């Protein structure tokens, strides 16, 4: 099981340096890739904490203590996390619609967001399907990592990257909402603290990788003049969410 998690996390890190060893035809692309190893520190620590938390008795005790502490103050459940997970990346489009321009145009930022969502979603779902971590409420054994939290932090990093040159407070607000999403996943007894930590790390890293790979993905879609997309609400009988479809 540890080998599976290590392989998946390693694949995330490998994606971030995609194209580094390509031939002469990709030299121009490689020059555009702006990979920064120091940017791996925070998401790496978060992911590492979550993975170690699967085996460490000390971190499992922290999970249990956190759950019990929150449970003492629970009056009823709030499903706000089903919606707040999407608020940060939707804010990027709302701000642009309001005339507050970010770093990229509609096409480029949508390519970046789609790449980040695919990286994050694939990573989270593969780990969930190969894992066996029981949720705190005992409903299923796919607790690790938190997909809601991963989505929220993916969006928070996306908001930060698009608007950090306008005002850092946009990014701060996005991360506060993302942290709140993670808290409510624990508050609603759906995830352990280590699940939330790993989800946050995966979300942040997925967006960073998407920006690092953007010089590559932009060249792939450079001949596509039209980009259409739709975001629709979905409900699976238990949880609400959004489905995104993009055509190039």
CSV table of C-alpha atoms in Angstrom, one decimal:
chain,number,residue,atom,x,y,z
A,1,UNK,CA,0.0,0.0,0.0
A,2,UNK,CA,2.8,2.4,0.8
A,3,UNK,CA,4.4,1.7,-2.6
A,4,UNK,CA,1.2,2.6,-4.3
A,5,UNK,CA,0.9,6.0,-2.6
A,6,UNK,CA,4.6,6.7,-3.2
A,7,UNK,CA,4.3,5.8,-6.9
A,8,UNK,CA,1.3,8.2,-7.3
A,9,UNK,CA,3.0,11.1,-5.5
A,10,UNK,CA,6.1,10.5,-7.5
A,11,UNK,CA,4.1,10.7,-10.7
A,12,UNK,CA,2.8,14.1,-9.6
A,13,UNK,CA,6.3,15.3,-9.1
A,14,UNK,CA,7.4,13.8,-12.5
A,15,UNK,CA,4.7,15.7,-14.3
A,16,UNK,CA,6.0,18.9,-13.0
A,17,UNK,CA,9.3,18.5,-14.8
A,18,UNK,CA,7.7,17.2,-18.0
A,19,UNK,CA,9.7,18.0,-21.1
A,20,UNK,CA,13.0,18.5,-19.2
A,21,UNK,CA,14.7,15.6,-21.1
A,22,UNK,CA,13.0,15.9,-24.5
A,23,UNK,CA,14.9,16.2,-27.8
A,24,UNK,CA,15.8,19.3,-29.9
A,25,UNK,CA,12.3,19.7,-31.2
A,26,UNK,CA,11.1,20.7,-27.7
A,27,UNK,CA,14.0,23.0,-26.7
A,28,UNK,CA,11.8,26.1,-27.1
A,29,UNK,CA,9.2,24.6,-24.9
A,30,UNK,CA,11.7,23.5,-22.2
A,31,UNK,CA,13.1,27.1,-22.0
A,32,UNK,CA,9.6,28.3,-21.2
A,33,UNK,CA,9.1,25.8,-18.3
A,34,UNK,CA,9.6,27.6,-15.1
A,35,UNK,CA,9.9,24.8,-12.6
A,36,UNK,CA,10.8,25.8,-9.0
A,37,UNK,CA,11.7,23.1,-6.5
A,38,UNK,CA,11.1,25.3,-3.5
A,39,UNK,CA,7.4,25.5,-4.6
A,40,UNK,CA,7.2,21.8,-3.7
A,41,UNK,CA,7.9,22.3,0.0
A,42,UNK,CA,4.5,23.2,1.3
A,43,UNK,CA,2.4,20.7,-0.8
A,44,UNK,CA,5.1,18.1,-0.2
A,45,UNK,CA,4.9,18.5,3.6
A,46,UNK,CA,1.1,18.3,3.5
A,47,UNK,CA,1.1,15.2,1.3
A,48,UNK,CA,3.8,13.6,3.3
A,49,UNK,CA,1.9,14.3,6.6
A,50,UNK,CA,-1.2,12.6,5.1
A,51,UNK,CA,0.7,9.5,3.9
A,52,UNK,CA,2.6,9.1,7.1
A,53,UNK,CA,-0.7,9.5,9.0
A,54,UNK,CA,-1.9,6.3,7.4
A,55,UNK,CA,0.6,4.3,9.4
A,56,UNK,CA,1.8,6.5,12.3
A,57,UNK,CA,0.0,5.8,15.6
A,58,UNK,CA,0.9,9.3,16.8
A,59,UNK,CA,-0.8,10.9,13.8
A,60,UNK,CA,-3.7,8.6,14.1
A,61,UNK,CA,-4.1,9.7,17.7
A,62,UNK,CA,-4.1,13.3,16.4
A,63,UNK,CA,-6.9,12.4,14.0
A,64,UNK,CA,-8.9,10.9,16.7
A,65,UNK,CA,-8.3,13.7,19.1
A,66,UNK,CA,-9.3,16.2,16.4
A,67,UNK,CA,-12.5,14.4,15.7
A,68,UNK,CA,-13.4,14.2,19.3
A,69,UNK,CA,-12.7,17.8,19.9
A,70,UNK,CA,-14.8,18.9,17.0
A,71,UNK,CA,-17.6,16.4,17.9
A,72,UNK,CA,-18.0,18.1,21.3
A,73,UNK,CA,-19.1,21.3,19.6
A,74,UNK,CA,-21.3,19.8,16.8
A,75,UNK,CA,-25.0,20.7,16.9
A,76,UNK,CA,-25.8,19.7,13.4
A,77,UNK,CA,-24.1,19.1,10.1
A,78,UNK,CA,-23.6,21.8,7.4
A,79,UNK,CA,-23.1,20.9,3.8
A,80,UNK,CA,-21.5,24.2,2.9
A,81,UNK,CA,-18.4,22.3,1.9
A,82,UNK,CA,-20.2,20.8,-1.0
A,83,UNK,CA,-20.3,24.3,-2.5
A,84,UNK,CA,-17.3,26.1,-1.0
A,85,UNK,CA,-14.9,23.7,-2.7
A,86,UNK,CA,-15.7,25.4,-6.0
A,87,UNK,CA,-15.9,29.0,-4.9
A,88,UNK,CA,-12.2,29.9,-5.4
A,89,UNK,CA,-11.8,28.9,-9.1
A,90,UNK,CA,-15.3,30.2,-9.9
A,91,UNK,CA,-14.2,33.6,-8.4
A,92,UNK,CA,-11.5,33.9,-11.1
A,93,UNK,CA,-14.2,33.9,-13.8
A,94,UNK,CA,-16.5,36.1,-11.8
A,95,UNK,CA,-13.7,38.7,-11.2
A,96,UNK,CA,-12.8,38.7,-14.9
A,97,UNK,CA,-16.5,39.2,-15.8
A,98,UNK,CA,-16.6,42.1,-13.4
A,99,UNK,CA,-13.7,43.7,-15.3
A,100,UNK,CA,-10.9,42.9,-12.8
A,101,UNK,CA,-8.4,41.2,-15.2
A,102,UNK,CA,-6.2,38.4,-14.0
A,103,UNK,CA,-2.9,37.0,-15.3
A,104,UNK,CA,-4.3,35.0,-18.3
A,105,UNK,CA,-7.1,35.4,-20.8
A,106,UNK,CA,-10.2,33.1,-20.8
A,107,UNK,CA,-8.7,30.5,-23.1
A,108,UNK,CA,-5.3,30.2,-21.3
A,109,UNK,CA,-6.8,30.2,-17.8
A,110,UNK,CA,-9.3,27.6,-18.8
A,111,UNK,CA,-6.6,25.3,-20.2
A,112,UNK,CA,-4.7,25.7,-16.9
A,113,UNK,CA,-7.8,25.0,-14.8
A,114,UNK,CA,-8.7,22.0,-16.9
A,115,UNK,CA,-5.2,20.6,-16.6
A,116,UNK,CA,-5.1,21.2,-12.8
A,117,UNK,CA,-8.6,19.5,-12.4
A,118,UNK,CA,-7.5,16.5,-14.4
A,119,UNK,CA,-4.3,16.1,-12.5
A,120,UNK,CA,-6.0,16.6,-9.1
A,121,UNK,CA,-9.1,14.4,-9.9
A,122,UNK,CA,-7.1,11.6,-11.4
A,123,UNK,CA,-4.7,11.5,-8.5
A,124,UNK,CA,-7.4,11.7,-5.8
A,125,UNK,CA,-9.6,9.0,-7.4
A,126,UNK,CA,-6.8,6.6,-8.1
A,127,UNK,CA,-5.6,6.8,-4.4
A,128,UNK,CA,-9.2,6.4,-3.2
A,129,UNK,CA,-9.8,3.3,-5.3
A,130,UNK,CA,-6.5,1.7,-4.3
A,131,UNK,CA,-6.7,2.7,-0.6
A,132,UNK,CA,-8.6,1.3,2.3
A,133,UNK,CA,-9.0,4.1,4.8
A,134,UNK,CA,-12.4,4.1,6.6
A,135,UNK,CA,-14.2,7.4,6.9
A,136,UNK,CA,-14.8,8.8,10.4
A,137,UNK,CA,-18.5,8.2,10.1
A,138,UNK,CA,-17.9,4.6,9.0
A,139,UNK,CA,-19.8,4.9,5.7
A,140,UNK,CA,-17.1,3.8,3.3
A,141,UNK,CA,-13.4,3.0,3.0
A,142,UNK,CA,-12.3,5.7,0.6
A,143,UNK,CA,-11.6,8.5,3.1
A,144,UNK,CA,-8.0,9.2,2.0
A,145,UNK,CA,-7.4,11.8,0.6
A,146,UNK,CA,-10.2,14.4,0.8
A,147,UNK,CA,-11.4,15.2,-2.7
A,148,UNK,CA,-13.4,18.3,-1.5
A,149,UNK,CA,-10.3,19.7,0.1
A,150,UNK,CA,-8.2,18.9,-2.9
A,151,UNK,CA,-10.6,20.8,-5.2
A,152,UNK,CA,-10.8,23.7,-2.8
A,153,UNK,CA,-7.0,24.2,-2.5
A,154,UNK,CA,-6.6,23.6,-6.3
A,155,UNK,CA,-9.0,26.5,-6.8
A,156,UNK,CA,-7.3,28.6,-4.1
A,157,UNK,CA,-3.9,28.3,-5.8
A,158,UNK,CA,-5.5,29.0,-9.1
A,159,UNK,CA,-7.0,32.2,-7.7
A,160,UNK,CA,-3.7,33.2,-6.1
A,161,UNK,CA,-1.7,32.6,-9.3
A,162,UNK,CA,-4.2,34.6,-11.5
A,163,UNK,CA,-4.5,37.6,-9.1
A,164,UNK,CA,-1.3,37.7,-7.0
A,165,UNK,CA,0.0,40.6,-9.2
A,166,UNK,CA,-3.3,42.5,-8.6
A,167,UNK,CA,-3.6,41.9,-4.9
A,168,UNK,CA,-2.4,39.1,-2.7
A,169,UNK,CA,-5.6,39.4,-0.7
A,170,UNK,CA,-7.5,37.5,-3.5
A,171,UNK,CA,-5.3,34.6,-2.9
A,172,UNK,CA,-5.5,34.9,0.9
A,173,UNK,CA,-9.3,34.9,0.7
A,174,UNK,CA,-9.2,31.8,-1.5
A,175,UNK,CA,-7.0,29.9,0.9
A,176,UNK,CA,-9.2,30.9,3.9
A,177,UNK,CA,-12.2,29.4,2.1
A,178,UNK,CA,-10.3,26.3,1.2
A,179,UNK,CA,-9.2,25.9,4.8
A,180,UNK,CA,-12.8,26.3,5.8
A,181,UNK,CA,-13.8,23.6,3.4
A,182,UNK,CA,-11.3,21.2,4.9
A,183,UNK,CA,-12.6,22.1,8.4
A,184,UNK,CA,-16.2,21.3,7.5
A,185,UNK,CA,-15.1,18.0,6.0
A,186,UNK,CA,-13.9,17.1,9.5
A,187,UNK,CA,-16.8,18.9,11.1
A,188,UNK,CA,-19.3,16.8,9.1
A,189,UNK,CA,-17.4,13.6,10.1
A,190,UNK,CA,-16.4,12.8,6.5
A,191,UNK,CA,-12.7,13.0,6.8
A,192,UNK,CA,-9.7,12.7,9.2
A,193,UNK,CA,-7.3,15.6,9.6
A,194,UNK,CA,-4.6,13.6,7.7
A,195,UNK,CA,-7.1,13.2,4.8
A,196,UNK,CA,-7.6,16.9,4.7
A,197,UNK,CA,-3.8,17.7,4.8
A,198,UNK,CA,-3.1,15.3,1.9
A,199,UNK,CA,-6.0,16.7,-0.1
A,200,UNK,CA,-4.7,20.3,0.4
A,201,UNK,CA,-1.2,19.3,-0.8
A,202,UNK,CA,-2.5,17.5,-3.8
A,203,UNK,CA,-4.7,20.4,-4.8
A,204,UNK,CA,-2.0,23.0,-4.5
A,205,UNK,CA,0.6,20.8,-6.3
A,206,UNK,CA,-1.9,20.0,-9.1
A,207,UNK,CA,-2.4,23.7,-9.9
A,208,UNK,CA,1.4,24.4,-9.7
A,209,UNK,CA,2.0,21.6,-12.2
A,210,UNK,CA,-0.7,22.9,-14.5
A,211,UNK,CA,1.0,26.3,-14.6
A,212,UNK,CA,4.5,24.8,-15.1
A,213,UNK,CA,3.1,22.7,-18.0
A,214,UNK,CA,1.2,25.6,-19.5
A,215,UNK,CA,3.9,26.5,-22.1
A,216,UNK,CA,3.4,22.9,-23.4
A,217,UNK,CA,-0.4,22.7,-23.2
A,218,UNK,CA,-0.7,26.2,-24.8
A,219,UNK,CA,1.3,25.1,-27.8
A,220,UNK,CA,-0.8,22.0,-28.1
A,221,UNK,CA,-4.0,24.1,-28.4
A,222,UNK,CA,-2.5,27.1,-30.1
A,223,UNK,CA,-4.4,26.3,-33.4
A,224,UNK,CA,-7.7,26.0,-31.6
A,225,UNK,CA,-9.4,29.4,-31.9
A,226,UNK,CA,-12.7,28.4,-30.3
A,227,UNK,CA,-12.9,27.2,-26.7
A,228,UNK,CA,-16.3,26.3,-25.2
A,229,UNK,CA,-17.1,25.1,-21.8
A,230,UNK,CA,-20.0,24.5,-19.4
A,231,UNK,CA,-20.3,24.0,-15.7
A,232,UNK,CA,-23.4,22.2,-14.4
A,233,UNK,CA,-24.6,21.3,-10.9
A,234,UNK,CA,-24.8,17.6,-10.1
A,235,UNK,CA,-26.3,15.6,-7.3
A,236,UNK,CA,-25.6,11.9,-6.6
A,237,UNK,CA,-28.4,11.4,-4.0
A,238,UNK,CA,-26.1,12.3,-1.1
A,239,UNK,CA,-23.7,15.2,-2.1
A,240,UNK,CA,-24.0,18.2,-4.4
A,241,UNK,CA,-21.2,19.2,-6.8
A,242,UNK,CA,-20.3,20.7,-10.1
A,243,UNK,CA,-19.4,19.0,-13.4
A,244,UNK,CA,-17.2,20.8,-15.9
A,245,UNK,CA,-16.9,20.0,-19.6
A,246,UNK,CA,-14.6,21.9,-21.9
A,247,UNK,CA,-14.3,21.5,-25.7
A,248,UNK,CA,-11.3,22.9,-27.7
